[in-house]
Amino acid sequence: MPLDDFFRYKNGSLFVENVSIEKLAKSHATPLFVTSKSAILHQYDQFEKAFDELPHLTCYSVKANYTIGVIRVLLEAGSGLDVNSGGELARALKAGASPSKIIMAGVGKTVDEIEFALEAGILLLKAESISEIQLIDKVAKRLKKRAPLALRITPNITAETHPYITTGNSDKKFGIDEAIADESLRIAKKLKNIDIIGLEMHIGSQIFDPEAYHDATLKLLGVKSLAESMGYSIRYIDIGGGFPVTYTSEKPATPIREFSKVLSPLLKNAGAAILFEPGRYLVANASVLVTKVLYRKSNHKKKQFIIVDAAMSELIRPALYGSHHDIVEVKKSGKKEIADIVGPVCESGDFFAKERQIGAVKEGEFLAILSAGAYGLVMASNYNARLKPAEVLVSGKSQTMIRKRETLEQHLQNE
């Protein structure tokens, strides 16, 4: 991400809002996630303004960053939540979310998770197969409840993105193929303990082309017409998430208003409330991962390595997806060099950048890995028995520790 109003240099030192990142690193140790509250609220406000003409509920996709302190920032702004597991539902409720503003996805929900959602009284369970619809009906019957469902429809739209994060085709595990939507609706019609009141889609992440949403939405609206011809009352249309963010200035994200220009005319007369599930869009560029330079070394006097104390165990995206994250000095040196920036984990894939131009940092100085707010801590691991890092939330001049650093005692307590 390009540096912005929330992460910027003052007199050669990197600040988050009005707080020095170097001071945070020294007082809280590293690796350290540092999150800007104002950056989250700015993104949420931009999203709401883009779709203000639609009757809608924005449901932050908790899987992007499930730190309770981050969830609370969005709840206070008025957001609903999209959860993907019993654990995420527990976090949503712990954060203070109203069940009536929670929707639940998941291609493989367990009986326990379905029970949890129904007992909590959430707005919608999103069903992704005929078998799941039938199971939810059985669980609802046993609990003497009616289950509010949305069917996740696979519109068979190929969106241009990384193959691991495309979800809109029938060759992926997600959703009910549009071609068998009628069969699913007919089977569901015979079940007595469910109410299908919504339809949902999700075509992938980092989708830069609004036309992909246009084409998929047309198909979803076609399924809505089919459902209504069969006697269903569809009250919610869920467009999913996947709206893009800028990780590098070489590929700037399509502005959210461009998606609104395409989607709002299609949806304003849909006869249903519209649900959105932005995750990455709201939080990706609201956090940095601060890391200390442990060692510098050269191989054959040519290859330069900067070895830092953060690793793929804290931010796996570069290793897993080959993803680009801008990396900047916390304190400017004025000099540049070409180096690999790597972590201490015992894997050759443990890197953040290869052959990258970077400030000539010394051992003991700090780097900030940008755009670390989405799919950072939530995908963190204890590989090499590393302890999970802390996270600090900054608002103006104030700072709050919203996640403490894991201790050795916590790491060992279940064994």
Short mmCIF file of N, CA and C in Angstrom, two decimals, residues 30-113:
data_model
loop_
_atom_site.label_atom_id
_atom_site.label_comp_id
_atom_site.label_asym_id
_atom_site.label_seq_id
_atom_site.Cartn_x
_atom_site.Cartn_y
_atom_site.Cartn_z
N THR A 30 8.83 -6.77 19.36
CA THR A 30 8.41 -7.19 18.02
C THR A 30 8.54 -8.72 17.94
N PRO A 31 7.88 -9.34 16.97
CA PRO A 31 6.98 -8.79 15.97
C PRO A 31 5.73 -8.19 16.62
N LEU A 32 5.18 -7.15 15.98
CA LEU A 32 4.05 -6.42 16.56
C LEU A 32 3.14 -5.94 15.44
N PHE A 33 1.86 -6.30 15.55
CA PHE A 33 0.87 -5.73 14.63
C PHE A 33 0.40 -4.40 15.19
N VAL A 34 0.39 -3.38 14.34
CA VAL A 34 -0.04 -2.04 14.73
C VAL A 34 -1.19 -1.64 13.81
N THR A 35 -2.33 -1.30 14.40
CA THR A 35 -3.56 -1.06 13.63
C THR A 35 -4.08 0.34 13.89
N SER A 36 -4.50 1.00 12.82
CA SER A 36 -5.08 2.34 12.89
C SER A 36 -6.60 2.25 12.91
N LYS A 37 -7.20 2.73 14.00
CA LYS A 37 -8.66 2.76 14.10
C LYS A 37 -9.25 3.67 13.03
N SER A 38 -8.62 4.81 12.80
CA SER A 38 -9.14 5.76 11.81
C SER A 38 -9.12 5.19 10.41
N ALA A 39 -8.13 4.36 10.10
CA ALA A 39 -8.06 3.75 8.76
C ALA A 39 -9.22 2.80 8.54
N ILE A 40 -9.58 2.02 9.57
CA ILE A 40 -10.72 1.11 9.47
C ILE A 40 -12.00 1.91 9.25
N LEU A 41 -12.20 2.93 10.07
CA LEU A 41 -13.43 3.73 9.98
C LEU A 41 -13.52 4.46 8.64
N HIS A 42 -12.39 4.89 8.11
CA HIS A 42 -12.37 5.56 6.80
C HIS A 42 -12.87 4.61 5.71
N GLN A 43 -12.36 3.38 5.72
CA GLN A 43 -12.77 2.41 4.71
C GLN A 43 -14.26 2.07 4.84
N TYR A 44 -14.71 1.90 6.07
CA TYR A 44 -16.13 1.60 6.28
C TYR A 44 -17.00 2.75 5.77
N ASP A 45 -16.60 3.97 6.06
CA ASP A 45 -17.36 5.14 5.60
C ASP A 45 -17.39 5.22 4.08
N GLN A 46 -16.26 4.93 3.43
CA GLN A 46 -16.22 4.95 1.97
C GLN A 46 -17.17 3.91 1.38
N PHE A 47 -17.20 2.74 2.00
CA PHE A 47 -18.08 1.67 1.51
C PHE A 47 -19.55 2.07 1.68
N GLU A 48 -19.89 2.59 2.84
CA GLU A 48 -21.28 2.98 3.10
C GLU A 48 -21.73 4.09 2.15
N LYS A 49 -20.89 5.05 1.90
CA LYS A 49 -21.25 6.15 0.99
C LYS A 49 -21.46 5.63 -0.43
N ALA A 50 -20.66 4.66 -0.83
CA ALA A 50 -20.76 4.14 -2.19
C ALA A 50 -22.12 3.48 -2.44
N PHE A 51 -22.66 2.83 -1.41
CA PHE A 51 -23.91 2.07 -1.58
C PHE A 51 -25.08 2.67 -0.81
N ASP A 52 -25.01 3.97 -0.53
CA ASP A 52 -26.03 4.57 0.33
C ASP A 52 -27.42 4.60 -0.28
N GLU A 53 -27.53 4.47 -1.61
CA GLU A 53 -28.86 4.49 -2.21
C GLU A 53 -29.58 3.15 -2.12
N LEU A 54 -28.86 2.12 -1.68
CA LEU A 54 -29.46 0.80 -1.56
C LEU A 54 -29.89 0.53 -0.12
N PRO A 55 -31.03 -0.14 0.09
CA PRO A 55 -31.35 -0.64 1.43
C PRO A 55 -30.43 -1.82 1.73
N HIS A 56 -29.45 -1.64 2.60
CA HIS A 56 -28.43 -2.67 2.73
C HIS A 56 -27.91 -2.77 4.16
N LEU A 57 -27.25 -3.89 4.43
CA LEU A 57 -26.50 -4.10 5.66
C LEU A 57 -25.12 -4.60 5.27
N THR A 58 -24.11 -3.85 5.68
CA THR A 58 -22.73 -4.27 5.47
C THR A 58 -22.33 -5.18 6.62
N CYS A 59 -21.92 -6.40 6.29
CA CYS A 59 -21.53 -7.38 7.30
C CYS A 59 -20.04 -7.66 7.16
N TYR A 60 -19.24 -7.05 8.03
CA TYR A 60 -17.79 -7.24 7.99
C TYR A 60 -17.45 -8.72 8.07
N SER A 61 -16.61 -9.18 7.16
CA SER A 61 -16.23 -10.58 7.11
C SER A 61 -15.12 -10.83 8.12
N VAL A 62 -15.50 -11.43 9.23
CA VAL A 62 -14.63 -11.56 10.40
C VAL A 62 -13.37 -12.38 10.08
N LYS A 63 -13.43 -13.25 9.09
CA LYS A 63 -12.26 -14.08 8.79
C LYS A 63 -11.04 -13.26 8.39
N ALA A 64 -11.25 -12.03 7.93
CA ALA A 64 -10.11 -11.21 7.51
C ALA A 64 -9.25 -10.80 8.70
N ASN A 65 -9.89 -10.47 9.81
CA ASN A 65 -9.17 -10.11 11.04
C ASN A 65 -10.15 -10.25 12.18
N TYR A 66 -10.00 -11.30 13.00
CA TYR A 66 -11.00 -11.57 14.02
C TYR A 66 -10.60 -11.10 15.41
N THR A 67 -9.58 -10.25 15.52
CA THR A 67 -9.25 -9.67 16.82
C THR A 67 -10.48 -8.93 17.35
N ILE A 68 -10.87 -9.22 18.57
CA ILE A 68 -12.12 -8.66 19.11
C ILE A 68 -12.10 -7.14 19.11
N GLY A 69 -10.94 -6.55 19.38
CA GLY A 69 -10.83 -5.09 19.35
C GLY A 69 -11.11 -4.51 17.99
N VAL A 70 -10.71 -5.20 16.94
CA VAL A 70 -11.00 -4.75 15.57
C VAL A 70 -12.48 -4.90 15.26
N ILE A 71 -13.07 -6.04 15.65
CA ILE A 71 -14.50 -6.24 15.42
C ILE A 71 -15.30 -5.13 16.10
N ARG A 72 -14.92 -4.76 17.30
CA ARG A 72 -15.67 -3.74 18.04
C ARG A 72 -15.63 -2.38 17.35
N VAL A 73 -14.51 -2.05 16.72
CA VAL A 73 -14.43 -0.79 15.97
C VAL A 73 -15.53 -0.73 14.92
N LEU A 74 -15.73 -1.83 14.21
CA LEU A 74 -16.73 -1.87 13.15
C LEU A 74 -18.15 -1.95 13.71
N LEU A 75 -18.34 -2.66 14.80
CA LEU A 75 -19.66 -2.71 15.42
C LEU A 75 -20.10 -1.32 15.86
N GLU A 76 -19.17 -0.57 16.45
CA GLU A 76 -19.50 0.78 16.91
C GLU A 76 -19.86 1.69 15.75
N ALA A 77 -19.34 1.38 14.56
CA ALA A 77 -19.66 2.17 13.36
C ALA A 77 -20.99 1.78 12.75
N GLY A 78 -21.57 0.65 13.21
CA GLY A 78 -22.87 0.22 12.70
C GLY A 78 -22.85 -1.01 11.84
N SER A 79 -21.70 -1.64 11.69
CA SER A 79 -21.58 -2.80 10.81
C SER A 79 -22.24 -4.04 11.40
N GLY A 80 -22.75 -4.89 10.52
CA GLY A 80 -23.08 -6.26 10.87
C GLY A 80 -21.85 -7.11 10.69
N LEU A 81 -21.98 -8.44 10.88
CA LEU A 81 -20.83 -9.33 10.79
C LEU A 81 -21.16 -10.58 9.99
N ASP A 82 -20.18 -11.04 9.22
CA ASP A 82 -20.24 -12.31 8.51
C ASP A 82 -19.22 -13.23 9.16
N VAL A 83 -19.70 -14.37 9.70
CA VAL A 83 -18.80 -15.31 10.37
C VAL A 83 -18.75 -16.62 9.60
N ASN A 84 -17.69 -17.38 9.83
CA ASN A 84 -17.45 -18.56 9.02
C ASN A 84 -17.25 -19.83 9.85
N SER A 85 -17.48 -19.73 11.16
CA SER A 85 -17.28 -20.89 12.03
C SER A 85 -17.90 -20.60 13.39
N GLY A 86 -17.97 -21.63 14.22
CA GLY A 86 -18.43 -21.43 15.58
C GLY A 86 -17.49 -20.53 16.36
N GLY A 87 -16.19 -20.67 16.11
CA GLY A 87 -15.22 -19.81 16.78
C GLY A 87 -15.40 -18.35 16.43
N GLU A 88 -15.63 -18.07 15.15
CA GLU A 88 -15.85 -16.68 14.75
C GLU A 88 -17.17 -16.16 15.30
N LEU A 89 -18.20 -17.01 15.38
CA LEU A 89 -19.47 -16.59 15.97
C LEU A 89 -19.25 -16.25 17.45
N ALA A 90 -18.47 -17.05 18.15
CA ALA A 90 -18.19 -16.77 19.56
C ALA A 90 -17.47 -15.44 19.71
N ARG A 91 -16.54 -15.16 18.83
CA ARG A 91 -15.83 -13.89 18.88
C ARG A 91 -16.77 -12.72 18.59
N ALA A 92 -17.67 -12.90 17.62
CA ALA A 92 -18.63 -11.85 17.29
C ALA A 92 -19.51 -11.52 18.49
N LEU A 93 -20.00 -12.55 19.16
CA LEU A 93 -20.87 -12.34 20.31
C LEU A 93 -20.09 -11.74 21.48
N LYS A 94 -18.85 -12.19 21.67
CA LYS A 94 -18.00 -11.64 22.72
C LYS A 94 -17.73 -10.15 22.48
N ALA A 95 -17.62 -9.77 21.22
CA ALA A 95 -17.39 -8.37 20.88
C ALA A 95 -18.62 -7.50 21.10
N GLY A 96 -19.79 -8.14 21.29
CA GLY A 96 -21.00 -7.39 21.55
C GLY A 96 -21.96 -7.26 20.38
N ALA A 97 -21.76 -8.08 19.35
CA ALA A 97 -22.63 -8.00 18.17
C ALA A 97 -24.04 -8.48 18.49
N SER A 98 -25.02 -7.82 17.88
CA SER A 98 -26.39 -8.30 17.97
C SER A 98 -26.56 -9.50 17.04
N PRO A 99 -27.09 -10.62 17.53
CA PRO A 99 -27.29 -11.78 16.65
C PRO A 99 -28.11 -11.45 15.40
N SER A 100 -28.99 -10.47 15.51
CA SER A 100 -29.84 -10.10 14.37
C SER A 100 -29.06 -9.44 13.25
N LYS A 101 -27.76 -9.14 13.48
CA LYS A 101 -26.92 -8.55 12.43
C LYS A 101 -25.74 -9.46 12.09
N ILE A 102 -25.90 -10.77 12.37
CA ILE A 102 -24.85 -11.74 12.07
C ILE A 102 -25.35 -12.73 11.03
N ILE A 103 -24.54 -12.96 10.01
CA ILE A 103 -24.82 -14.01 9.03
C ILE A 103 -23.67 -15.01 9.09
N MET A 104 -23.97 -16.28 8.79
CA MET A 104 -22.96 -17.33 8.96
C MET A 104 -22.78 -18.14 7.69
N ALA A 105 -21.54 -18.19 7.22
CA ALA A 105 -21.17 -18.98 6.06
C ALA A 105 -20.43 -20.23 6.53
N GLY A 106 -19.89 -20.99 5.56
CA GLY A 106 -19.10 -22.17 5.89
C GLY A 106 -19.55 -23.36 5.10
N VAL A 107 -18.67 -23.91 4.28
CA VAL A 107 -19.05 -25.02 3.41
C VAL A 107 -19.17 -26.33 4.18
N GLY A 108 -18.62 -26.37 5.40
CA GLY A 108 -18.65 -27.62 6.16
C GLY A 108 -19.04 -27.41 7.62
N LYS A 109 -20.17 -26.77 7.84
CA LYS A 109 -20.62 -26.52 9.21
C LYS A 109 -20.93 -27.83 9.92
N THR A 110 -20.51 -27.91 11.18
CA THR A 110 -20.81 -29.10 11.99
C THR A 110 -22.18 -28.93 12.65
N VAL A 111 -22.69 -30.03 13.22
CA VAL A 111 -23.94 -29.98 13.97
C VAL A 111 -23.82 -28.98 15.11
N ASP A 112 -22.69 -29.01 15.81
CA ASP A 112 -22.50 -28.08 16.94
C ASP A 112 -22.57 -26.63 16.48
N GLU A 113 -21.97 -26.34 15.33
CA GLU A 113 -21.98 -24.96 14.83
C GLU A 113 -23.39 -24.54 14.42
#
